[in-house]
Short mmCIF file of C-alpha atoms and ligand atoms in Angstrom, two decimals:
data_model
loop_
_atom_site.label_atom_id
_atom_site.label_comp_id
_atom_site.label_asym_id
_atom_site.label_seq_id
_atom_site.Cartn_x
_atom_site.Cartn_y
_atom_site.Cartn_z
CA MET Q 1 -58.54 -50.52 -104.84
CA PRO Q 2 -58.26 -54.14 -103.67
CA ASP Q 3 -57.91 -56.46 -106.64
CA PHE Q 4 -58.67 -60.16 -106.41
CA SER Q 5 -57.78 -61.02 -109.99
CA LEU Q 6 -54.63 -63.01 -110.72
CA SER Q 7 -52.12 -61.85 -113.30
CA PRO Q 8 -51.49 -64.09 -116.35
CA GLU Q 9 -48.15 -65.10 -114.73
CA GLN Q 10 -49.94 -66.08 -111.51
CA GLU Q 11 -52.56 -68.04 -113.46
CA SER Q 12 -49.85 -69.99 -115.26
CA LEU Q 13 -47.94 -70.60 -112.00
CA ARG Q 14 -51.11 -71.94 -110.43
CA ASP Q 15 -51.89 -74.08 -113.49
CA MET Q 16 -48.38 -75.54 -113.43
CA ALA Q 17 -48.69 -76.42 -109.73
CA ARG Q 18 -52.19 -77.84 -110.26
CA LYS Q 19 -51.01 -80.02 -113.14
CA PHE Q 20 -48.07 -81.31 -111.11
CA ALA Q 21 -50.27 -81.95 -108.07
CA ARG Q 22 -52.97 -83.80 -109.99
CA THR Q 23 -50.73 -85.84 -112.30
CA GLU Q 24 -47.65 -86.54 -110.15
CA MET Q 25 -48.80 -86.30 -106.51
CA ALA Q 26 -52.48 -87.31 -106.34
CA PRO Q 27 -52.10 -90.75 -107.96
CA HIS Q 28 -49.59 -91.72 -105.24
CA ALA Q 29 -51.17 -89.99 -102.25
CA ALA Q 30 -53.14 -92.96 -100.88
CA GLU Q 31 -50.27 -95.41 -101.34
CA CYS Q 32 -47.70 -93.12 -99.68
CA ASP Q 33 -50.15 -92.45 -96.85
CA LYS Q 34 -50.76 -96.16 -96.28
CA ALA Q 35 -47.12 -97.17 -96.38
CA ALA Q 36 -45.77 -93.96 -94.79
CA ARG Q 37 -43.52 -93.74 -97.84
CA PHE Q 38 -41.35 -90.68 -98.49
CA PRO Q 39 -41.70 -90.38 -102.29
CA ASP Q 40 -38.24 -89.19 -103.20
CA GLU Q 41 -38.96 -89.42 -106.94
CA ILE Q 42 -41.92 -86.99 -106.63
CA TYR Q 43 -39.94 -84.52 -104.52
CA ARG Q 44 -37.13 -84.63 -107.04
CA LYS Q 45 -39.60 -83.70 -109.81
CA ALA Q 46 -40.94 -80.90 -107.59
CA PHE Q 47 -37.38 -79.60 -107.24
CA ASP Q 48 -36.84 -79.79 -111.02
CA LEU Q 49 -39.98 -77.68 -111.53
CA GLY Q 50 -38.80 -75.05 -109.04
CA LEU Q 51 -41.41 -75.93 -106.41
CA MET Q 52 -39.07 -76.55 -103.49
CA ASN Q 53 -37.12 -73.39 -102.68
CA LEU Q 54 -39.93 -70.98 -103.44
CA ASN Q 55 -38.79 -68.16 -101.16
CA VAL Q 56 -35.11 -68.12 -102.14
CA PRO Q 57 -34.26 -65.28 -104.57
CA ALA Q 58 -33.34 -66.35 -108.10
CA GLU Q 59 -29.80 -64.96 -107.65
CA TYR Q 60 -29.19 -67.81 -105.17
CA GLY Q 61 -30.86 -70.44 -107.35
CA GLY Q 62 -34.36 -70.39 -105.83
CA SER Q 63 -37.72 -69.48 -107.37
CA GLY Q 64 -37.80 -66.01 -105.79
CA LEU Q 65 -41.57 -65.88 -105.51
CA SER Q 66 -43.68 -63.45 -103.52
CA LEU Q 67 -45.49 -64.94 -100.52
CA PHE Q 68 -48.77 -64.56 -102.42
CA ASP Q 69 -47.45 -66.61 -105.33
CA GLN Q 70 -46.07 -69.21 -102.93
CA CYS Q 71 -49.53 -69.54 -101.42
CA LEU Q 72 -51.12 -70.11 -104.83
CA ILE Q 73 -48.73 -73.02 -105.37
CA VAL Q 74 -49.01 -74.47 -101.86
CA GLU Q 75 -52.81 -74.61 -102.00
CA GLU Q 76 -52.68 -76.55 -105.27
CA LEU Q 77 -50.13 -79.04 -103.95
CA ALA Q 78 -52.04 -79.58 -100.71
CA TYR Q 79 -55.21 -80.30 -102.65
CA ALA Q 80 -53.45 -83.46 -103.84
CA CYS Q 81 -51.57 -84.40 -100.65
CA GLY Q 82 -50.97 -82.44 -97.46
CA GLY Q 83 -48.10 -84.65 -96.36
CA MET Q 84 -46.16 -84.35 -99.60
CA THR Q 85 -46.72 -80.61 -99.52
CA THR Q 86 -45.25 -80.37 -96.03
CA SER Q 87 -42.06 -82.02 -97.24
CA VAL Q 88 -41.92 -79.95 -100.44
CA ILE Q 89 -42.21 -76.60 -98.61
CA ALA Q 90 -40.09 -77.43 -95.53
CA ASN Q 91 -37.00 -75.97 -97.20
CA CYS Q 92 -38.72 -72.56 -97.24
CA LEU Q 93 -39.04 -72.70 -93.43
CA ALA Q 94 -35.50 -73.94 -92.90
CA LEU Q 95 -33.88 -71.45 -95.28
CA GLU Q 96 -35.87 -68.40 -94.13
CA PRO Q 97 -33.52 -67.67 -91.16
CA ILE Q 98 -30.60 -67.55 -93.63
CA LEU Q 99 -32.58 -65.21 -95.90
CA LEU Q 100 -33.50 -62.95 -92.98
CA ALA Q 101 -30.25 -62.90 -90.99
CA GLY Q 102 -27.51 -64.26 -93.23
CA THR Q 103 -24.71 -61.95 -94.34
CA PRO Q 104 -24.19 -61.69 -98.14
CA GLU Q 105 -21.24 -64.05 -97.69
CA GLN Q 106 -23.31 -66.60 -95.76
CA LYS Q 107 -26.14 -66.48 -98.32
CA GLU Q 108 -23.67 -67.04 -101.11
CA ARG Q 109 -21.98 -69.89 -99.25
CA TRP Q 110 -25.12 -71.65 -97.95
CA LEU Q 111 -27.92 -70.95 -100.40
CA LYS Q 112 -26.23 -71.20 -103.79
CA PRO Q 113 -24.82 -74.73 -103.47
CA PHE Q 114 -27.93 -75.82 -101.59
CA CYS Q 115 -30.32 -74.69 -104.33
CA ALA Q 116 -28.13 -76.01 -107.14
CA ALA Q 117 -29.05 -79.63 -106.38
CA TYR Q 118 -32.05 -81.54 -105.03
CA GLN Q 119 -31.74 -81.62 -101.24
CA PHE Q 120 -33.55 -80.92 -98.01
CA ALA Q 121 -33.01 -78.53 -95.12
CA SER Q 122 -34.69 -78.72 -91.71
CA PHE Q 123 -35.71 -76.05 -89.21
CA CYS Q 124 -34.69 -77.12 -85.69
CA LEU Q 125 -36.52 -75.13 -83.02
CA THR Q 126 -38.86 -77.53 -81.19
CA GLU Q 127 -37.55 -79.63 -78.29
CA PRO Q 128 -38.96 -82.57 -76.32
CA SER Q 129 -39.34 -80.43 -73.17
CA GLY Q 130 -41.86 -78.12 -74.88
CA GLY Q 131 -42.59 -76.78 -78.35
CA SER Q 132 -44.86 -73.84 -77.65
CA ASP Q 133 -42.47 -72.22 -75.16
CA ALA Q 134 -39.75 -71.63 -77.74
CA GLY Q 135 -38.03 -69.16 -75.39
CA GLY Q 136 -37.38 -72.00 -72.91
CA LEU Q 137 -35.39 -74.22 -75.27
CA ARG Q 138 -32.42 -76.06 -73.74
CA THR Q 139 -30.06 -77.00 -76.56
CA ARG Q 140 -26.76 -75.41 -75.51
CA ALA Q 141 -24.27 -73.47 -77.61
CA ARG Q 142 -21.00 -73.15 -75.64
CA LYS Q 143 -18.45 -70.73 -77.03
CA GLU Q 144 -14.93 -72.20 -77.40
CA GLY Q 145 -12.52 -69.87 -79.19
CA ASP Q 146 -13.81 -69.22 -82.69
CA HIS Q 147 -16.29 -72.13 -82.46
CA TYR Q 148 -19.52 -72.98 -80.65
CA VAL Q 149 -20.20 -76.47 -79.36
CA LEU Q 150 -23.85 -77.49 -79.76
CA SER Q 151 -25.43 -80.14 -77.54
CA GLY Q 152 -29.08 -81.05 -77.13
CA GLU Q 153 -32.03 -82.65 -78.84
CA LYS Q 154 -34.73 -81.36 -81.20
CA CYS Q 155 -37.96 -83.16 -82.00
CA PHE Q 156 -40.75 -83.25 -84.63
CA ILE Q 157 -38.28 -82.03 -87.23
CA THR Q 158 -39.71 -82.21 -90.75
CA ASN Q 159 -37.50 -83.99 -93.30
CA ALA Q 160 -34.66 -84.42 -90.77
CA PRO Q 161 -33.73 -87.97 -91.84
CA HIS Q 162 -33.20 -86.66 -95.40
CA ALA Q 163 -31.73 -83.23 -94.67
CA SER Q 164 -28.26 -82.08 -95.59
CA LEU Q 165 -28.58 -78.73 -93.80
CA PHE Q 166 -30.11 -77.71 -90.45
CA THR Q 167 -30.94 -74.27 -89.11
CA VAL Q 168 -30.57 -74.72 -85.38
CA PHE Q 169 -31.68 -72.60 -82.44
CA ALA Q 170 -29.63 -73.04 -79.26
CA THR Q 171 -28.96 -71.03 -76.13
CA ILE Q 172 -25.67 -69.57 -75.02
CA ASP Q 173 -27.14 -69.26 -71.49
CA PRO Q 174 -30.53 -70.72 -70.49
CA SER Q 175 -30.87 -68.23 -67.61
CA LEU Q 176 -31.20 -65.48 -70.24
CA ARG Q 177 -34.36 -67.18 -71.57
CA HIS Q 178 -35.16 -65.91 -75.08
CA ARG Q 179 -32.31 -63.36 -74.95
CA GLY Q 180 -29.77 -66.21 -74.96
CA ILE Q 181 -31.09 -67.94 -78.07
CA THR Q 182 -28.72 -67.95 -81.03
CA ALA Q 183 -29.17 -69.39 -84.53
CA PHE Q 184 -26.72 -71.45 -86.59
CA ALA Q 185 -26.54 -73.12 -89.99
CA VAL Q 186 -25.21 -76.64 -89.48
CA PRO Q 187 -24.44 -79.15 -92.23
CA ARG Q 188 -25.50 -82.78 -91.79
CA SER Q 189 -21.86 -83.71 -92.39
CA ALA Q 190 -20.73 -82.04 -89.13
CA ALA Q 191 -19.60 -84.64 -86.60
CA GLY Q 192 -22.24 -85.27 -83.92
CA VAL Q 193 -25.37 -84.41 -85.96
CA ILE Q 194 -27.62 -87.45 -85.47
CA PRO Q 195 -31.14 -87.55 -86.96
CA GLY Q 196 -33.44 -90.12 -85.34
CA LYS Q 197 -35.70 -92.66 -86.95
CA ASP Q 198 -38.86 -91.69 -88.78
CA GLU Q 199 -41.81 -91.08 -86.44
CA GLU Q 200 -45.02 -93.06 -87.06
CA LYS Q 201 -47.60 -90.31 -87.60
CA MET Q 202 -51.40 -90.03 -87.77
CA GLY Q 203 -51.31 -87.96 -90.98
CA HIS Q 204 -48.81 -86.32 -93.33
CA ARG Q 205 -47.41 -89.80 -93.70
CA ALA Q 206 -45.67 -89.06 -97.01
CA SER Q 207 -43.59 -86.58 -95.07
CA SER Q 208 -40.74 -87.56 -92.81
CA THR Q 209 -40.33 -86.42 -89.20
CA SER Q 210 -37.74 -87.28 -86.58
CA THR Q 211 -35.66 -86.09 -83.69
CA VAL Q 212 -32.19 -84.64 -84.27
CA ARG Q 213 -29.47 -84.95 -81.63
CA PHE Q 214 -26.53 -82.60 -81.54
CA GLU Q 215 -23.68 -84.31 -79.69
CA ASP Q 216 -20.92 -81.77 -79.12
CA VAL Q 217 -21.19 -80.46 -82.66
CA ARG Q 218 -18.49 -77.90 -83.44
CA VAL Q 219 -19.90 -74.98 -85.39
CA PRO Q 220 -17.62 -72.19 -86.59
CA GLU Q 221 -18.58 -68.68 -85.50
CA ALA Q 222 -18.82 -67.89 -89.23
CA ASP Q 223 -21.91 -70.14 -89.37
CA ARG Q 224 -23.84 -68.21 -86.70
CA LEU Q 225 -26.87 -66.42 -88.15
CA GLY Q 226 -27.09 -62.93 -86.64
CA GLY Q 227 -25.50 -62.19 -83.28
CA ASP Q 228 -25.51 -63.96 -79.93
CA GLY Q 229 -29.05 -63.71 -78.53
CA ASP Q 230 -30.68 -62.72 -81.84
CA GLY Q 231 -32.09 -66.20 -82.45
CA PHE Q 232 -35.48 -65.93 -80.77
CA ALA Q 233 -36.60 -62.85 -82.68
CA LEU Q 234 -35.21 -64.48 -85.83
CA ALA Q 235 -37.32 -67.61 -85.22
CA MET Q 236 -40.41 -65.42 -84.69
CA ARG Q 237 -39.72 -63.38 -87.84
CA THR Q 238 -39.26 -66.63 -89.75
CA LEU Q 239 -42.60 -67.97 -88.52
CA ASP Q 240 -44.29 -64.66 -89.42
CA GLN Q 241 -43.30 -65.48 -93.02
CA THR Q 242 -44.08 -69.19 -93.05
CA ARG Q 243 -47.37 -69.44 -91.15
CA THR Q 244 -49.26 -67.92 -94.09
CA PRO Q 245 -48.36 -70.78 -96.49
CA ILE Q 246 -49.65 -73.15 -93.80
CA GLY Q 247 -52.95 -71.29 -94.19
CA ALA Q 248 -52.72 -72.06 -97.92
CA LEU Q 249 -51.89 -75.71 -97.22
CA ALA Q 250 -54.93 -76.02 -94.95
CA THR Q 251 -57.10 -74.29 -97.57
CA GLY Q 252 -56.00 -76.86 -100.17
CA ILE Q 253 -57.01 -79.72 -97.87
CA ALA Q 254 -60.35 -78.04 -97.14
CA GLN Q 255 -61.07 -77.42 -100.84
CA ALA Q 256 -60.37 -81.09 -101.59
CA ALA Q 257 -62.77 -82.15 -98.81
CA LEU Q 258 -65.51 -79.84 -100.12
CA ASP Q 259 -65.07 -81.08 -103.71
CA HIS Q 260 -65.25 -84.73 -102.65
CA ALA Q 261 -68.35 -84.10 -100.52
CA ALA Q 262 -70.18 -82.11 -103.21
CA ALA Q 263 -69.44 -84.65 -105.95
CA TYR Q 264 -70.50 -87.55 -103.70
CA SER Q 265 -73.72 -85.79 -102.68
CA LEU Q 266 -74.81 -85.58 -106.32
CA LYS Q 267 -74.51 -89.31 -106.92
CA ARG Q 268 -75.43 -90.83 -103.55
CA GLN Q 269 -79.16 -91.54 -103.30
CA SER Q 270 -81.28 -91.67 -100.15
CA PHE Q 271 -85.04 -91.42 -99.66
CA GLY Q 272 -85.39 -91.75 -103.44
CA LYS Q 273 -83.21 -88.78 -104.48
CA PRO Q 274 -79.58 -87.60 -104.48
CA ILE Q 275 -78.58 -86.52 -100.98
CA SER Q 276 -77.62 -83.11 -102.49
CA GLU Q 277 -81.37 -82.46 -102.64
CA HIS Q 278 -81.71 -82.81 -98.86
CA GLN Q 279 -81.51 -79.49 -97.08
CA ALA Q 280 -79.37 -81.00 -94.32
CA ILE Q 281 -76.63 -81.74 -96.87
CA GLN Q 282 -77.08 -78.41 -98.67
CA ILE Q 283 -76.56 -76.54 -95.40
CA LYS Q 284 -73.43 -78.56 -94.73
CA LEU Q 285 -72.01 -77.85 -98.19
CA ALA Q 286 -72.88 -74.15 -97.93
CA ASN Q 287 -71.10 -73.86 -94.58
CA MET Q 288 -68.09 -75.77 -95.89
CA ALA Q 289 -67.90 -73.49 -98.95
CA GLN Q 290 -67.98 -70.39 -96.73
CA ALA Q 291 -65.15 -71.72 -94.58
CA VAL Q 292 -62.98 -72.57 -97.60
CA HIS Q 293 -63.61 -69.19 -99.19
CA ALA Q 294 -62.85 -67.26 -96.00
CA ALA Q 295 -59.71 -69.32 -95.35
CA ARG Q 296 -58.41 -68.53 -98.82
CA LEU Q 297 -59.16 -64.83 -98.56
CA LEU Q 298 -57.51 -64.53 -95.12
CA THR Q 299 -54.47 -66.35 -96.48
CA TRP Q 300 -54.29 -64.15 -99.55
CA HIS Q 301 -54.68 -61.05 -97.38
CA ALA Q 302 -51.89 -62.11 -95.01
CA ALA Q 303 -49.59 -62.86 -97.96
CA TRP Q 304 -50.45 -59.54 -99.62
CA THR Q 305 -49.81 -57.68 -96.35
CA ILE Q 306 -46.35 -59.23 -95.94
CA ASP Q 307 -45.51 -58.77 -99.63
CA HIS Q 308 -46.26 -55.07 -99.14
CA GLY Q 309 -43.59 -54.78 -96.48
CA ALA Q 310 -45.53 -55.21 -93.23
CA LYS Q 311 -44.45 -57.69 -90.54
CA GLY Q 312 -47.73 -59.53 -90.79
CA THR Q 313 -47.54 -61.14 -87.35
CA LEU Q 314 -51.26 -60.63 -86.73
CA GLU Q 315 -52.40 -61.46 -90.26
CA SER Q 316 -50.31 -64.64 -90.61
CA SER Q 317 -51.51 -65.99 -87.27
CA ILE Q 318 -55.14 -65.22 -88.19
CA ALA Q 319 -54.75 -66.96 -91.57
CA LYS Q 320 -52.97 -70.03 -90.18
CA CYS Q 321 -55.38 -70.41 -87.26
CA PHE Q 322 -58.61 -69.86 -89.20
CA ALA Q 323 -57.62 -71.94 -92.22
CA SER Q 324 -56.42 -74.90 -90.15
CA ASP Q 325 -59.51 -74.89 -87.90
CA SER Q 326 -61.61 -74.68 -91.08
CA ALA Q 327 -59.74 -77.54 -92.73
CA LEU Q 328 -60.43 -79.83 -89.79
CA HIS Q 329 -64.09 -78.84 -89.68
CA VAL Q 330 -64.61 -79.14 -93.44
CA ALA Q 331 -62.87 -82.54 -93.56
CA ASP Q 332 -65.06 -83.69 -90.67
CA GLU Q 333 -68.21 -82.54 -92.48
CA ALA Q 334 -67.03 -84.26 -95.66
CA ILE Q 335 -66.78 -87.53 -93.73
CA GLN Q 336 -70.26 -86.93 -92.32
CA THR Q 337 -71.59 -86.36 -95.86
CA PHE Q 338 -70.10 -89.69 -96.94
CA GLY Q 339 -71.60 -91.37 -93.85
CA GLY Q 340 -70.12 -94.79 -93.08
CA TYR Q 341 -68.13 -94.76 -96.33
CA GLY Q 342 -66.36 -91.60 -95.20
CA TYR Q 343 -64.92 -93.49 -92.25
CA MET Q 344 -63.44 -96.16 -94.52
CA LYS Q 345 -59.87 -95.96 -95.77
CA GLU Q 346 -61.09 -96.91 -99.24
CA TYR Q 347 -62.52 -93.38 -99.60
CA PRO Q 348 -60.33 -90.27 -99.69
CA VAL Q 349 -61.90 -88.11 -96.99
CA GLU Q 350 -60.63 -89.74 -93.79
CA LYS Q 351 -57.04 -88.98 -94.89
CA LEU Q 352 -58.00 -85.33 -95.29
CA LEU Q 353 -59.13 -85.18 -91.66
CA ARG Q 354 -55.88 -86.78 -90.45
CA ASP Q 355 -53.83 -84.39 -92.60
CA ALA Q 356 -55.88 -81.36 -91.53
CA LYS Q 357 -55.26 -82.09 -87.85
CA LEU Q 358 -51.54 -81.35 -88.04
CA THR Q 359 -52.14 -77.91 -89.50
CA GLN Q 360 -53.67 -76.91 -86.15
CA ILE Q 361 -50.49 -78.02 -84.38
CA TYR Q 362 -47.32 -77.37 -86.37
CA GLU Q 363 -45.70 -73.98 -87.00
CA GLY Q 364 -47.22 -72.95 -83.68
CA ALA Q 365 -50.26 -74.63 -82.12
CA ASN Q 366 -53.49 -72.70 -82.66
CA GLU Q 367 -53.56 -71.85 -78.94
CA ILE Q 368 -50.30 -69.96 -79.57
CA GLN Q 369 -51.78 -68.30 -82.68
CA ARG Q 370 -54.72 -67.08 -80.59
CA SER Q 371 -52.34 -65.76 -77.96
CA VAL Q 372 -50.33 -63.92 -80.66
CA ILE Q 373 -53.55 -62.54 -82.19
CA ALA Q 374 -54.80 -61.33 -78.79
CA ARG Q 375 -51.47 -59.66 -77.96
CA GLU Q 376 -51.29 -57.89 -81.32
CA LEU Q 377 -54.91 -56.86 -81.04
CA LEU Q 378 -54.69 -55.54 -77.49
CA ARG Q 379 -51.60 -53.51 -78.34
CA ALA Q 380 -53.83 -51.35 -80.54
CA TYR Q 381 -56.12 -50.64 -77.57
CA SER Q 382 -53.49 -49.94 -74.90
N1 CAA E 401 -40.99 -60.71 -84.65
C1 CAA E 401 -39.87 -60.16 -84.04
N2 CAA E 401 -39.67 -60.23 -82.70
C2 CAA E 401 -40.60 -60.85 -81.96
C3 CAA E 401 -41.77 -61.42 -82.51
C4 CAA E 401 -41.95 -61.32 -83.91
N3 CAA E 401 -43.02 -61.82 -84.52
N4 CAA E 401 -42.50 -61.97 -81.53
C5 CAA E 401 -41.84 -61.75 -80.39
N5 CAA E 401 -40.69 -61.06 -80.65
C6 CAA E 401 -39.71 -60.56 -79.68
C7 CAA E 401 -40.41 -59.66 -78.67
O1 CAA E 401 -40.46 -58.34 -79.14
C8 CAA E 401 -39.52 -59.79 -77.46
O2 CAA E 401 -38.37 -58.98 -77.66
P1 CAA E 401 -37.58 -58.25 -76.42
O3 CAA E 401 -36.76 -59.30 -75.78
O4 CAA E 401 -36.74 -57.25 -77.12
O5 CAA E 401 -38.61 -57.69 -75.51
C9 CAA E 401 -39.06 -61.25 -77.55
O6 CAA E 401 -39.20 -61.66 -78.91
C10 CAA E 401 -39.86 -62.17 -76.66
O7 CAA E 401 -41.20 -62.11 -77.06
P2 CAA E 401 -42.38 -62.66 -76.15
O8 CAA E 401 -42.31 -62.01 -74.81
O9 CAA E 401 -43.63 -62.51 -76.93
O10 CAA E 401 -41.98 -64.20 -75.98
P3 CAA E 401 -42.74 -65.40 -75.28
O11 CAA E 401 -41.74 -66.23 -74.59
O12 CAA E 401 -43.93 -64.89 -74.52
O13 CAA E 401 -43.21 -66.33 -76.52
C11 CAA E 401 -44.58 -67.11 -78.33
C12 CAA E 401 -43.96 -65.91 -77.56
C13 CAA E 401 -45.42 -66.41 -79.38
C14 CAA E 401 -45.45 -67.99 -77.47
C15 CAA E 401 -43.46 -67.95 -78.99
O14 CAA E 401 -42.74 -68.70 -78.03
C16 CAA E 401 -43.99 -68.89 -80.06
O15 CAA E 401 -44.28 -68.47 -81.17
N6 CAA E 401 -44.12 -70.20 -79.74
C17 CAA E 401 -44.49 -71.20 -80.74
C18 CAA E 401 -43.27 -71.73 -81.44
C19 CAA E 401 -43.61 -72.37 -82.76
O16 CAA E 401 -44.35 -71.83 -83.56
N7 CAA E 401 -43.02 -73.52 -83.01
C20 CAA E 401 -43.22 -74.21 -84.26
C21 CAA E 401 -41.91 -74.71 -84.79
S1 CAA E 401 -41.84 -74.93 -86.50
C22 CAA E 401 -42.60 -76.37 -86.84
O17 CAA E 401 -43.70 -76.61 -86.46
C23 CAA E 401 -41.79 -77.33 -87.59
C24 CAA E 401 -42.13 -77.98 -88.81
O18 CAA E 401 -41.34 -78.79 -89.19
C25 CAA E 401 -43.27 -77.71 -89.70
#
């Protein structure tokens, strides 16, 4: 029987994340958004509470949570600030290739020291020449003896200016397309690793994003993740795992937008009564509530599916796509409920719209999610 109740452990995990989000993150969300400030002190507290390396097993120093439990936490954090949440969970994306393809020796060597102290890792797949066509990436990995030499540029890399570790996807031969792509773990300290300056972004401004250049970076063969040519499937398997928490992140933003709109509608008067008594607003709130509820359930279902051993390619793309489209729509309707005030920076809802927008783009644009969904779907009919 499906069971939608949370265990006492899950309730307390969610309460802990909610308390942290509302007391530590929310009070600084507007200020960090305005100044595009990367709040190191908040991220450090998140690390201390075990909120940063959620997917890393406890034996390597992480929190070792199921995907479902990760989603409970991510939704709570995103309710307070989408941008901070992106930075807090970026380690999960960057470390997933090591979890999936690392040898026991590599996991021991990379994950243990990494999780022992507060630090960031970045996932380097996207390139300036095109993000959606991951199979066409151009960063080269030339084999020289027992080393590879990496050269190329990545872009839109979350937390890159602060990262001490990069998981990098490069090709040993571009003519092989996706079959040439190979993955590496590369420390920031390697000569030739050059993060760019922080990008000025529309939303998620408490998070940090930049390019990373690899200028003839020597990477020992021992730091290759999987074999030559295994990198593309590894990137896809990684994204199968991490798109579902993006569904949770979008759900958190959408829930915040709904809560702001509902509370405002009860106190804002027009035509001699609270606007919550106008059917036009009631219909809006009802539609927003449906979207939030469906986004959460799709996210929970995708997480549950993956936790039960399935690949979850279809389910994670559905959750990410639906929840992020819903977040943008719900934030838009929240602004409409606030009217002119909603458009003003003094009120919290315009930030939610800017933050929601990115969830339709990163970890695979929603056009790519729809293409993945259609492919998976059609396979069942062919
Ligand atoms: N798991 C395992 N293997 C997979 C797979 C999966 N989910 N999906 C595809 N593959 C395998 C295929 O089986 C195929 O294998 P063979 O060579 O053995 O046949 C191979 O990979 C190629 O697959 P496709 O033919 O489907 O590849 P494609 O070139 O048509 O591309 C795509 C597919 C889905 C469009 C892919 O390029 C894609 O997902 N693009 C989007 C990339 C993306 O999400 N980028 C976001 C970066 S992260 C981010 O945003 C950063 C951040 O900081 C938050």
